[in-house]
CSV table of C-alpha atoms in Angstrom, one decimal:
chain,number,residue,atom,x,y,z
A,1,MET,CA,32.6,-6.2,-14.3
A,2,LEU,CA,32.2,-6.0,-10.5
A,3,TYR,CA,29.7,-8.9,-10.5
A,4,VAL,CA,32.0,-11.3,-12.3
A,5,PHE,CA,34.9,-10.3,-10.0
A,6,PHE,CA,32.9,-11.3,-6.9
A,7,PHE,CA,31.7,-14.5,-8.6
A,8,ILE,CA,35.3,-15.5,-9.0
A,9,VAL,CA,36.2,-14.5,-5.5
A,10,PHE,CA,33.3,-16.3,-3.9
A,11,LEU,CA,33.9,-19.4,-6.1
A,12,SER,CA,37.5,-19.5,-4.9
A,13,LEU,CA,36.4,-19.2,-1.3
A,14,ALA,CA,33.7,-21.9,-1.6
A,15,PHE,CA,36.5,-24.3,-2.7
A,16,LEU,CA,38.0,-23.8,0.8
A,17,ASP,CA,35.0,-25.7,2.2
A,18,ILE,CA,35.8,-28.6,-0.3
A,19,LEU,CA,39.4,-28.6,1.0
A,20,LYS,CA,38.1,-28.5,4.6
A,21,LEU,CA,40.4,-25.7,5.5
A,22,GLU,CA,40.6,-24.8,9.2
A,23,PHE,CA,37.4,-23.2,10.3
A,24,LYS,CA,39.1,-20.2,11.9
A,25,VAL,CA,40.6,-19.3,8.5
A,26,ARG,CA,37.4,-19.8,6.6
A,27,ASN,CA,35.5,-17.9,9.2
A,28,LEU,CA,37.9,-14.9,8.8
A,29,PHE,CA,37.4,-14.8,5.1
A,30,TYR,CA,33.7,-15.1,5.6
A,31,PHE,CA,33.5,-12.2,7.9
A,32,ILE,CA,35.7,-10.0,5.6
A,33,PHE,CA,33.7,-10.6,2.5
A,34,VAL,CA,30.3,-10.4,4.2
A,35,SER,CA,31.4,-7.0,5.5
A,36,ILE,CA,32.4,-6.0,2.0
A,37,VAL,CA,29.0,-7.0,0.5
A,38,ILE,CA,27.2,-5.1,3.2
A,39,PHE,CA,29.4,-2.1,2.5
A,40,LEU,CA,28.7,-2.3,-1.3
A,41,SER,CA,25.0,-2.5,-0.6
A,42,THR,CA,25.2,0.6,1.6
A,43,ILE,CA,27.1,2.8,-0.8
A,44,ARG,CA,25.1,1.8,-4.0
A,45,TRP,CA,23.2,4.6,-5.7
A,46,GLU,CA,20.5,4.4,-8.3
A,47,THR,CA,21.3,0.7,-8.4
A,48,GLY,CA,18.7,-2.0,-7.9
A,49,ALA,CA,15.1,-2.6,-8.8
A,50,ASP,CA,12.5,-0.1,-7.6
A,51,TRP,CA,15.2,2.3,-6.6
A,52,GLU,CA,13.2,5.5,-7.1
A,53,SER,CA,10.1,4.3,-5.2
A,54,TYR,CA,12.2,3.3,-2.1
A,55,TYR,CA,14.2,6.6,-2.4
A,56,TYR,CA,11.1,8.7,-2.4
A,57,LEU,CA,9.5,6.6,0.4
A,58,PHE,CA,12.5,7.5,2.6
A,59,GLY,CA,12.4,11.1,1.7
A,60,ASP,CA,8.6,11.4,2.5
A,61,ALA,CA,8.7,8.8,5.3
A,62,GLU,CA,6.7,11.0,7.7
A,63,GLU,CA,4.0,11.6,5.1
A,64,TYR,CA,3.8,7.9,4.4
A,65,TRP,CA,3.7,7.2,8.2
A,66,LYS,CA,0.7,9.6,8.5
A,67,GLY,CA,-1.0,7.8,5.6
A,68,LYS,CA,-1.3,10.9,3.4
A,69,TYR,CA,-0.4,8.9,0.2
A,70,VAL,CA,-2.6,6.3,-1.4
A,71,GLU,CA,0.6,4.3,-1.9
A,72,ALA,CA,1.0,4.1,1.8
A,73,ASN,CA,-1.7,1.4,1.9
A,74,GLN,CA,0.3,-0.8,-0.4
A,75,ILE,CA,3.5,-0.6,1.7
A,76,GLU,CA,3.7,-2.7,4.8
A,77,PHE,CA,3.5,-0.7,8.1
A,78,GLY,CA,6.7,-2.3,9.5
A,79,TYR,CA,8.8,-1.0,6.5
A,80,VAL,CA,7.1,2.4,6.7
A,81,TRP,CA,7.9,2.6,10.4
A,82,LEU,CA,11.5,1.5,9.7
A,83,ASN,CA,12.0,4.3,7.2
A,84,TYR,CA,10.3,6.8,9.5
A,85,ILE,CA,12.6,6.0,12.4
A,86,VAL,CA,15.8,6.0,10.3
A,87,SER,CA,14.9,9.2,8.6
A,88,HIS,CA,14.6,10.9,12.0
A,89,ILE,CA,18.0,9.6,13.0
A,90,SER,CA,19.6,10.8,9.7
A,91,PRO,CA,18.2,12.5,6.6
A,92,HIS,CA,20.8,10.6,4.4
A,93,TYR,CA,19.4,7.7,2.4
A,94,THR,CA,22.7,5.9,2.7
A,95,VAL,CA,22.0,5.3,6.4
A,96,MET,CA,18.7,3.6,5.4
A,97,LEU,CA,20.6,1.5,2.9
A,98,LEU,CA,23.0,0.5,5.7
A,99,VAL,CA,20.0,-0.6,7.9
A,100,ASN,CA,18.5,-2.4,4.9
A,101,ALA,CA,21.8,-4.2,4.2
A,102,LEU,CA,22.3,-5.2,7.9
A,103,LEU,CA,18.8,-6.7,7.9
A,104,ALA,CA,18.8,-8.3,4.5
A,105,ILE,CA,22.4,-9.5,4.3
A,106,GLY,CA,23.5,-9.4,8.0
A,107,ILE,CA,20.8,-11.6,9.4
A,108,LYS,CA,21.1,-14.2,6.5
A,109,SER,CA,24.9,-14.3,6.9
A,110,TYR,CA,24.5,-14.9,10.7
A,111,PHE,CA,22.3,-17.9,10.1
A,112,ILE,CA,24.4,-19.2,7.1
A,113,ARG,CA,27.3,-19.2,9.5
A,114,LYS,CA,25.4,-21.7,11.7
A,115,GLU,CA,26.4,-24.3,9.0
A,116,PRO,CA,30.2,-24.1,9.7
A,117,GLY,CA,31.1,-27.0,7.5
A,118,MET,CA,29.7,-25.3,4.4
A,119,LEU,CA,29.3,-21.6,5.2
A,120,LEU,CA,31.4,-20.4,2.2
A,121,LEU,CA,29.6,-22.8,-0.2
A,122,VAL,CA,26.2,-21.6,0.9
A,123,PHE,CA,27.3,-18.0,0.6
A,124,PHE,CA,28.6,-18.6,-2.9
A,125,PHE,CA,25.2,-19.9,-4.0
A,126,TYR,CA,23.5,-17.0,-2.1
A,127,TYR,CA,25.5,-14.7,-4.3
A,128,CYS,CA,24.7,-16.7,-7.5
A,129,TYR,CA,20.9,-16.8,-6.8
A,130,TYR,CA,20.3,-13.4,-5.2
A,131,ILE,CA,23.5,-11.4,-5.8
A,132,ALA,CA,23.8,-11.7,-2.0
A,133,ASP,CA,21.0,-9.1,-1.7
A,134,ILE,CA,23.4,-6.3,-2.6
A,135,ALA,CA,20.4,-4.5,-4.2
A,136,SER,CA,17.8,-5.7,-1.7
A,137,VAL,CA,14.2,-4.7,-1.6
A,138,ARG,CA,11.8,-5.1,1.3
A,139,GLN,CA,10.9,-8.7,0.4
A,140,PHE,CA,14.6,-9.6,0.8
A,141,VAL,CA,14.5,-8.1,4.2
A,142,ALA,CA,11.4,-10.1,5.0
A,143,SER,CA,13.1,-13.3,3.8
A,144,SER,CA,15.8,-12.7,6.5
A,145,PHE,CA,13.2,-13.0,9.2
A,146,VAL,CA,11.8,-16.1,7.4
A,147,LEU,CA,15.2,-17.7,7.5
A,148,MET,CA,15.3,-16.8,11.2
A,149,SER,CA,12.0,-18.6,11.7
A,150,SER,CA,13.4,-21.7,9.9
A,151,TYR,CA,16.1,-21.8,12.5
A,152,TYR,CA,13.5,-22.0,15.3
A,153,ILE,CA,11.5,-24.6,13.3
A,154,GLY,CA,14.6,-26.9,13.5
A,155,ARG,CA,14.6,-26.4,17.3
A,156,LYS,CA,10.8,-26.9,17.5
A,157,ASN,CA,10.4,-23.5,19.2
A,158,LYS,CA,7.0,-22.5,17.9
A,159,ILE,CA,6.7,-19.2,19.7
A,160,ALA,CA,10.0,-17.8,18.3
A,161,TYR,CA,9.1,-19.2,14.9
A,162,LEU,CA,5.7,-17.4,14.9
A,163,LEU,CA,7.3,-14.1,16.2
A,164,SER,CA,9.8,-14.3,13.3
A,165,ILE,CA,7.0,-14.8,10.8
A,166,LEU,CA,5.1,-11.7,12.3
A,167,LEU,CA,8.3,-9.6,11.9
A,168,ALA,CA,8.6,-10.8,8.3
A,169,CYS,CA,4.9,-10.0,7.6
A,170,SER,CA,5.4,-6.4,8.9
A,171,ILE,CA,7.9,-5.9,6.2
A,172,HIS,CA,6.1,-7.8,3.4
A,173,TYR,CA,2.7,-9.4,3.8
A,174,SER,CA,3.5,-12.2,1.4
A,175,ALA,CA,5.6,-13.8,4.1
A,176,ILE,CA,2.4,-15.1,5.8
A,177,ILE,CA,2.6,-18.1,3.5
A,178,PHE,CA,5.6,-19.3,5.5
A,179,VAL,CA,3.3,-20.3,8.4
A,180,LEU,CA,2.9,-23.6,6.4
A,181,ALA,CA,6.7,-24.2,6.8
A,182,TYR,CA,6.5,-25.8,10.2
A,183,TRP,CA,4.4,-28.7,9.0
A,184,LEU,CA,6.3,-28.9,5.6
A,185,TYR,CA,9.7,-29.0,7.3
A,186,TRP,CA,8.8,-32.0,9.5
A,187,CYS,CA,6.8,-33.9,6.9
A,188,LYS,CA,8.4,-37.3,6.5
A,189,THR,CA,8.6,-37.5,2.7
A,190,THR,CA,10.3,-40.1,0.5
A,191,PRO,CA,12.1,-39.6,-2.9
A,192,LYS,CA,9.2,-41.3,-4.6
A,193,ILE,CA,6.6,-39.0,-3.1
A,194,LEU,CA,8.7,-35.9,-4.0
A,195,TYR,CA,9.2,-37.0,-7.6
A,196,ILE,CA,5.4,-37.4,-8.0
A,197,ILE,CA,4.6,-34.1,-6.4
A,198,LEU,CA,7.2,-32.3,-8.6
A,199,VAL,CA,5.7,-33.8,-11.8
A,200,LEU,CA,2.1,-33.2,-10.8
A,201,SER,CA,2.8,-29.5,-9.9
A,202,PHE,CA,4.5,-29.0,-13.3
A,203,LEU,CA,1.4,-30.5,-15.1
A,204,LEU,CA,-1.0,-28.4,-13.0
A,205,GLY,CA,1.0,-25.2,-13.9
A,206,PHE,CA,1.3,-26.0,-17.6
A,207,PHE,CA,-2.5,-26.5,-17.9
A,208,ASN,CA,-3.1,-23.4,-15.7
A,209,ILE,CA,-5.7,-25.3,-13.5
A,210,ALA,CA,-5.0,-23.6,-10.2
A,211,GLY,CA,-5.1,-20.1,-11.5
A,212,HIS,CA,-8.8,-20.4,-12.3
A,213,ILE,CA,-9.5,-22.1,-8.9
A,214,LEU,CA,-7.7,-19.2,-7.1
A,215,GLU,CA,-9.9,-16.6,-8.8
A,216,VAL,CA,-13.0,-18.4,-7.6
A,217,VAL,CA,-11.7,-18.8,-4.1
A,218,LEU,CA,-10.7,-15.1,-3.8
A,219,GLY,CA,-14.2,-14.1,-4.9
A,220,LEU,CA,-15.8,-16.2,-2.1
A,221,ILE,CA,-13.6,-15.6,1.0
A,222,PRO,CA,-13.8,-12.4,3.2
A,223,GLY,CA,-11.0,-10.1,2.3
A,224,GLY,CA,-10.5,-11.7,-1.1
A,225,SER,CA,-10.8,-8.4,-2.8
A,226,PHE,CA,-8.0,-6.9,-0.7
A,227,ILE,CA,-5.7,-9.9,-1.5
A,228,GLN,CA,-6.5,-9.5,-5.2
A,229,SER,CA,-5.8,-5.8,-5.1
A,230,LYS,CA,-2.4,-6.5,-3.5
A,231,LEU,CA,-1.6,-9.0,-6.1
A,232,MET,CA,-2.5,-6.7,-8.9
A,233,GLY,CA,-0.5,-3.9,-7.3
A,234,TYR,CA,2.6,-6.1,-7.1
A,235,GLN,CA,2.0,-7.3,-10.6
A,236,ASP,CA,2.0,-3.8,-12.0
A,237,ASP,CA,5.2,-2.5,-10.3
A,238,GLY,CA,6.7,-5.3,-8.3
A,239,LEU,CA,10.0,-7.1,-8.5
A,240,GLU,CA,10.1,-10.4,-10.4
A,241,SER,CA,6.9,-10.1,-12.4
A,242,ALA,CA,6.8,-12.1,-15.6
A,243,SER,CA,7.0,-10.2,-18.8
A,244,GLY,CA,7.0,-11.2,-22.5
A,245,ASN,CA,5.7,-14.6,-23.6
A,246,PRO,CA,4.4,-16.3,-20.4
A,247,TYR,CA,4.9,-19.8,-21.8
A,248,LEU,CA,8.5,-18.9,-22.6
A,249,PHE,CA,9.0,-17.6,-19.1
A,250,PHE,CA,7.3,-20.8,-17.8
A,251,ALA,CA,9.6,-23.0,-19.9
A,252,LEU,CA,12.8,-21.2,-18.7
A,253,GLY,CA,11.7,-21.4,-15.1
A,254,ALA,CA,10.7,-25.1,-15.4
A,255,ALA,CA,14.0,-25.9,-17.1
A,256,LYS,CA,16.0,-24.4,-14.2
A,257,ARG,CA,14.1,-26.3,-11.6
A,258,LEU,CA,13.6,-29.6,-13.3
A,259,ILE,CA,17.3,-29.9,-14.1
A,260,VAL,CA,18.5,-29.8,-10.5
A,261,MET,CA,15.5,-30.9,-8.4
A,262,PRO,CA,15.6,-34.6,-9.4
A,263,PHE,CA,19.3,-34.7,-8.4
A,264,PHE,CA,18.5,-33.2,-5.0
A,265,ILE,CA,15.7,-35.7,-4.4
A,266,TRP,CA,18.0,-38.6,-5.5
A,267,ARG,CA,20.6,-37.6,-3.1
A,268,LEU,CA,18.3,-37.7,-0.1
A,269,ASN,CA,19.3,-41.2,0.9
A,270,TYR,CA,23.0,-40.4,0.7
A,271,ILE,CA,23.0,-37.6,3.2
A,272,ALA,CA,24.8,-38.2,6.5
A,273,LYS,CA,22.6,-39.1,9.4
A,274,VAL,CA,23.5,-36.0,11.4
A,275,ASP,CA,22.4,-33.7,8.5
A,276,PHE,CA,19.5,-35.8,7.2
A,277,GLU,CA,16.6,-34.0,9.0
A,278,ARG,CA,17.8,-30.6,7.9
A,279,TYR,CA,18.4,-31.7,4.3
A,280,ARG,CA,14.9,-33.3,4.1
A,281,GLY,CA,13.3,-30.3,5.8
A,282,TYR,CA,14.9,-27.9,3.4
A,283,LEU,CA,14.1,-30.1,0.4
A,284,ASN,CA,10.5,-30.2,1.5
A,285,LEU,CA,10.4,-26.4,1.6
A,286,VAL,CA,12.1,-26.0,-1.8
A,287,ILE,CA,9.7,-28.6,-3.4
A,288,PHE,CA,6.7,-26.6,-2.0
A,289,GLY,CA,8.3,-23.4,-3.5
A,290,ASN,CA,8.4,-25.2,-6.8
A,291,ILE,CA,4.8,-26.1,-6.5
A,292,VAL,CA,3.8,-22.5,-5.9
A,293,TYR,CA,5.9,-21.4,-8.9
A,294,PHE,CA,4.6,-24.0,-11.4
A,295,VAL,CA,0.9,-23.7,-10.3
A,296,PHE,CA,0.7,-19.9,-10.6
A,297,ILE,CA,3.3,-18.6,-13.0
A,298,LEU,CA,1.0,-18.6,-16.0
A,299,SER,CA,-2.1,-17.3,-14.4
A,300,ILE,CA,-0.8,-14.8,-11.7
A,301,PRO,CA,3.0,-14.4,-12.4
A,302,VAL,CA,3.5,-12.2,-9.3
A,303,MET,CA,2.5,-15.3,-7.2
A,304,GLN,CA,6.0,-16.5,-7.8
A,305,ARG,CA,7.1,-14.0,-5.1
A,306,LEU,CA,5.5,-16.4,-2.6
A,307,SER,CA,7.8,-19.2,-3.8
A,308,VAL,CA,10.9,-17.2,-3.0
A,309,TYR,CA,10.5,-17.8,0.8
A,310,PHE,CA,10.8,-21.5,0.2
A,311,SER,CA,13.1,-21.7,-2.8
A,312,PHE,CA,15.7,-19.7,-0.8
A,313,PHE,CA,16.7,-22.9,1.0
A,314,GLU,CA,18.1,-24.3,-2.2
A,315,ILE,CA,21.3,-22.5,-1.4
A,316,PHE,CA,21.7,-24.8,1.7
A,317,ILE,CA,20.7,-27.9,-0.2
A,318,TRP,CA,23.6,-27.2,-2.6
A,319,GLY,CA,26.1,-27.3,0.3
A,320,PHE,CA,24.7,-30.6,1.6
A,321,PHE,CA,24.5,-32.0,-1.9
A,322,ILE,CA,28.1,-31.3,-2.9
A,323,LEU,CA,29.6,-32.4,0.4
A,324,SER,CA,27.6,-35.7,0.4
A,325,PHE,CA,30.0,-37.1,-2.2
A,326,LYS,CA,32.8,-38.6,-0.2
A,327,ASP,CA,35.2,-39.2,-3.1
A,328,ARG,CA,37.3,-36.1,-3.4
A,329,SER,CA,37.7,-36.1,-7.2
A,330,LEU,CA,33.9,-36.7,-7.6
A,331,GLN,CA,33.1,-34.0,-5.1
A,332,ILE,CA,35.3,-31.5,-7.0
A,333,MET,CA,33.6,-32.5,-10.3
A,334,VAL,CA,30.1,-32.0,-8.8
A,335,PHE,CA,31.3,-28.6,-7.4
A,336,VAL,CA,32.5,-27.5,-10.8
A,337,ILE,CA,29.2,-28.5,-12.5
A,338,ALA,CA,27.2,-26.8,-9.7
A,339,SER,CA,29.4,-23.7,-10.1
A,340,LEU,CA,28.5,-23.5,-13.8
A,341,TYR,CA,24.8,-23.7,-12.9
A,342,GLY,CA,25.4,-21.0,-10.3
A,343,ALA,CA,27.0,-18.8,-13.0
A,344,MET,CA,23.9,-19.3,-15.2
A,345,ARG,CA,21.6,-18.3,-12.3
A,346,LEU,CA,23.7,-15.2,-11.7
A,347,TYR,CA,23.6,-14.2,-15.3
A,348,LEU,CA,19.8,-14.6,-15.5
A,349,GLN,CA,19.4,-12.7,-12.3
A,350,ILE,CA,21.4,-9.7,-13.5
A,351,ASN,CA,20.1,-9.9,-17.1
A,352,SER,CA,16.5,-9.7,-15.9
A,353,TYR,CA,17.1,-6.2,-14.5
A,354,TYR,CA,20.2,-5.3,-16.5
A,355,ASP,CA,19.6,-1.6,-16.6
A,356,GLU,CA,19.0,-1.5,-12.8
A,357,TYR,CA,22.2,-3.4,-12.0
A,358,VAL,CA,24.7,-2.3,-14.6
A,359,PRO,CA,26.7,-0.2,-14.2
A,360,PHE,CA,27.0,-0.6,-10.5
A,361,LYS,CA,26.8,3.1,-9.3
A,362,THR,CA,27.8,4.2,-5.9
A,363,ILE,CA,27.3,7.4,-3.8
A,364,PHE,CA,30.9,8.3,-4.7
A,365,SER,CA,29.9,8.2,-8.4
A,366,GLU,CA,27.4,10.9,-7.6
A,367,ILE,CA,30.0,13.0,-5.8
């Protein structure tokens, strides 16, 4: 299977970061395989969640732009405009897929490369967690601008950070939650505080306390009905909505998070001084993403979409985490265990939407 093949390839490349191969060589491999992933995303056909809705949006982009469809009110203006502009450049949907891939994969790859010591490790986990956005939807495009904003957070450039958030919101309104990231990133947390927060958020989610509070708040604030309608719209047809037994879904999600998060928190005091602020900042963001996930997954499953913007930074934490072990044999052992976890994440990601991902169809299959 194509996905297994690329898992093996990216796993092998990630090992080059462990071996500390010359950066020029690793950078060349990185450029080649990022280009291949973008190419695959461009030539896919009838592959990926919500394929038909995005295909028809592009075909009727002018009508959506004029607001002639009710659905147009549920699709962010930036993404409608993007489809409208590209459709006037070329009527072929493959061109739109190329633009989508450059935004979703290209931007992320550019900022991943800004961690030269672990770029292949991070990209490996990017593939395991998100299939490297090969079948990206508009939230994955929005998350690229969110990642861009985090770069400016690290440089304390508030204007560029806010502009990046605005770009993300024009593609997916849910990205507005990332305005909290500036404060979260620079919050001086300790392992003890993070452990307590993680446990409390799990308990709040398990007893579904926050879901009831949210319903009351939405009923009181101006625009609450609009927010609620957006949530319900995403819940009905959006990506990553929970299905089946909600408590089983909660248990699986909690298991994935509670297995690795304590290890990430424990390693905080072992991170090199030069990387400490970035590691702690990313860890704060991921912990907050876990809070959002735990608190809302049982009451409003679609709210887990909001956690994606924060949990994305887990792929960077893996790189710092693995390289923080200085003993080579121990570092390799941790890498192997992390790779098995990555394999599980990849399997769960594909299996959740198996019919949309398998088989991987391309435009050449159509021909």
